[in-house]
mmCIF file of C-alpha atoms and ligand atoms in Angstrom:
data_model
loop_
_atom_site.group_PDB
_atom_site.id
_atom_site.type_symbol
_atom_site.label_atom_id
_atom_site.label_comp_id
_atom_site.label_asym_id
_atom_site.label_seq_id
_atom_site.Cartn_x
_atom_site.Cartn_y
_atom_site.Cartn_z
ATOM 1 C CA UNK A 1 119.187 64.953 117.247
ATOM 2 C CA UNK A 2 118.133 64.466 113.836
ATOM 3 C CA UNK A 3 116.655 61.404 112.587
ATOM 4 C CA UNK A 4 115.894 59.437 108.905
ATOM 5 C CA UNK A 5 114.401 56.583 107.669
ATOM 6 C CA UNK A 6 115.686 53.716 105.482
ATOM 7 C CA UNK A 7 112.576 53.465 103.340
ATOM 8 C CA UNK A 8 113.568 50.402 101.839
ATOM 9 C CA UNK A 9 113.391 48.445 105.175
ATOM 10 C CA UNK A 10 109.828 50.176 105.970
ATOM 11 C CA UNK A 11 106.731 47.953 106.547
ATOM 12 C CA UNK A 12 104.491 50.793 106.341
ATOM 13 C CA UNK A 13 102.371 49.716 109.438
ATOM 14 C CA UNK A 14 102.684 53.497 110.386
ATOM 15 C CA UNK A 15 103.321 53.065 114.238
ATOM 16 C CA UNK A 16 105.850 55.922 113.998
ATOM 17 C CA UNK A 17 103.288 58.338 112.531
ATOM 18 C CA UNK A 18 101.179 57.344 115.553
ATOM 19 C CA UNK A 19 104.001 58.036 117.787
ATOM 20 C CA UNK A 20 105.143 61.383 116.482
ATOM 21 C CA UNK A 21 103.181 62.716 113.348
ATOM 22 C CA UNK A 22 105.243 66.076 113.655
ATOM 23 C CA UNK A 23 108.165 64.213 112.454
ATOM 24 C CA UNK A 24 106.981 61.121 110.573
ATOM 25 C CA UNK A 25 104.304 60.982 107.739
ATOM 26 C CA UNK A 26 103.147 58.291 105.310
ATOM 27 C CA UNK A 27 102.984 59.092 101.581
ATOM 28 C CA UNK A 28 100.843 57.317 99.175
ATOM 29 C CA UNK A 29 103.193 54.639 98.678
ATOM 30 C CA UNK A 30 102.227 53.585 102.060
ATOM 31 C CA UNK A 31 106.130 54.096 103.315
ATOM 32 C CA UNK A 32 107.086 56.507 105.953
ATOM 33 C CA UNK A 33 108.985 59.511 105.691
ATOM 34 C CA UNK A 34 110.854 62.145 108.077
ATOM 35 C CA UNK A 35 108.938 65.676 107.703
ATOM 36 C CA UNK A 36 109.802 69.097 108.450
ATOM 37 C CA UNK A 37 106.887 71.408 109.388
ATOM 38 C CA UNK A 38 104.683 69.162 107.820
ATOM 39 C CA UNK A 39 106.848 68.867 104.529
ATOM 40 C CA UNK A 40 107.897 65.272 103.659
ATOM 41 C CA UNK A 41 111.418 64.611 102.951
ATOM 42 C CA UNK A 42 111.176 62.363 100.462
ATOM 43 C CA UNK A 43 113.819 63.454 97.396
ATOM 44 C CA UNK A 44 115.672 61.615 98.058
ATOM 45 C CA UNK A 45 114.797 60.019 101.283
ATOM 46 C CA UNK A 46 116.954 57.682 103.185
ATOM 47 C CA UNK A 47 120.134 58.948 104.546
ATOM 48 C CA UNK A 48 119.815 61.968 102.326
ATOM 49 C CA UNK A 49 116.840 63.314 104.147
ATOM 50 C CA UNK A 50 117.486 64.067 107.879
ATOM 51 C CA UNK A 51 114.756 65.989 109.802
ATOM 52 C CA UNK A 52 115.981 67.915 112.842
ATOM 53 C CA UNK A 53 114.227 67.136 115.482
ATOM 54 C CA UNK A 54 112.755 69.719 117.973
ATOM 55 C CA UNK A 55 113.037 69.328 121.879
ATOM 56 C CA UNK A 56 109.577 68.500 122.498
ATOM 57 C CA UNK A 57 109.228 65.702 120.034
ATOM 58 C CA UNK A 58 112.652 63.785 121.121
ATOM 59 C CA UNK A 59 110.980 61.385 123.674
ATOM 60 C CA UNK A 60 108.564 60.416 120.881
ATOM 61 C CA UNK A 61 110.786 59.826 118.159
ATOM 62 C CA UNK A 62 112.917 57.610 120.543
ATOM 63 C CA UNK A 63 110.042 55.772 121.404
ATOM 64 C CA UNK A 64 108.788 55.120 117.564
ATOM 65 C CA UNK A 65 112.560 54.076 116.766
ATOM 66 C CA UNK A 66 112.263 51.665 119.468
ATOM 67 C CA UNK A 67 109.289 50.158 118.335
ATOM 68 C CA UNK A 68 109.781 50.548 114.734
ATOM 69 C CA UNK A 69 109.230 46.954 113.476
ATOM 70 C CA UNK A 70 111.758 47.682 110.297
ATOM 71 C CA UNK A 71 114.137 48.765 112.585
ATOM 72 C CA UNK A 72 114.950 51.190 110.012
ATOM 73 C CA UNK A 73 114.436 54.667 111.938
ATOM 74 C CA UNK A 74 118.038 56.105 112.704
ATOM 75 C CA UNK A 75 118.646 58.689 114.962
ATOM 76 C CA UNK A 76 121.728 60.958 114.852
ATOM 77 C CA UNK A 77 122.951 62.726 117.632
ATOM 78 C CA UNK A 78 124.666 66.060 117.269
ATOM 79 C CA UNK A 79 128.399 65.754 118.342
ATOM 80 C CA UNK A 80 129.331 67.265 121.779
ATOM 81 C CA UNK A 81 131.461 70.110 121.999
ATOM 82 C CA UNK A 82 134.429 68.148 123.343
ATOM 83 C CA UNK A 83 133.685 65.734 120.209
ATOM 84 C CA UNK A 84 134.077 68.454 117.917
ATOM 85 C CA UNK A 85 137.232 70.197 119.467
ATOM 86 C CA UNK A 86 138.782 66.708 119.978
ATOM 87 C CA UNK A 87 139.217 67.726 123.706
HETATM 88 S S1 SF4 B 1 107.351 52.663 112.514
HETATM 89 FE FE1 SF4 B 1 109.186 51.988 110.862
HETATM 90 S S2 SF4 B 1 108.184 50.236 109.724
HETATM 91 FE FE2 SF4 B 1 106.766 51.211 110.748
HETATM 92 S S3 SF4 B 1 105.805 52.773 108.930
HETATM 93 FE FE3 SF4 B 1 107.495 53.774 110.442
HETATM 94 S S4 SF4 B 1 109.517 53.653 109.907
HETATM 95 FE FE4 SF4 B 1 108.175 52.326 108.439
#
């Protein structure tokens, strides 16, 4: 599972960081970004910066997307084997 944030819609309330600080960070601009091993993916951000979500963080990331007031946390699921092979 991978996740990204549309920074144009982010309200900067920080709820995602509260839910999963391993995956979400808030920078000096007050906006949230996804992060990998503590490194924010803010260049370019948006759909150009997807973070892989570790198994242990999946539930928290889904919860964060659920409560996000900007509705700007987007989750992309890995395609299944059948989807990849078309069978
Ligand atoms: S919960 Fe959503 S709106 Fe709030 S800081 Fe995180 S991404 Fe932005």
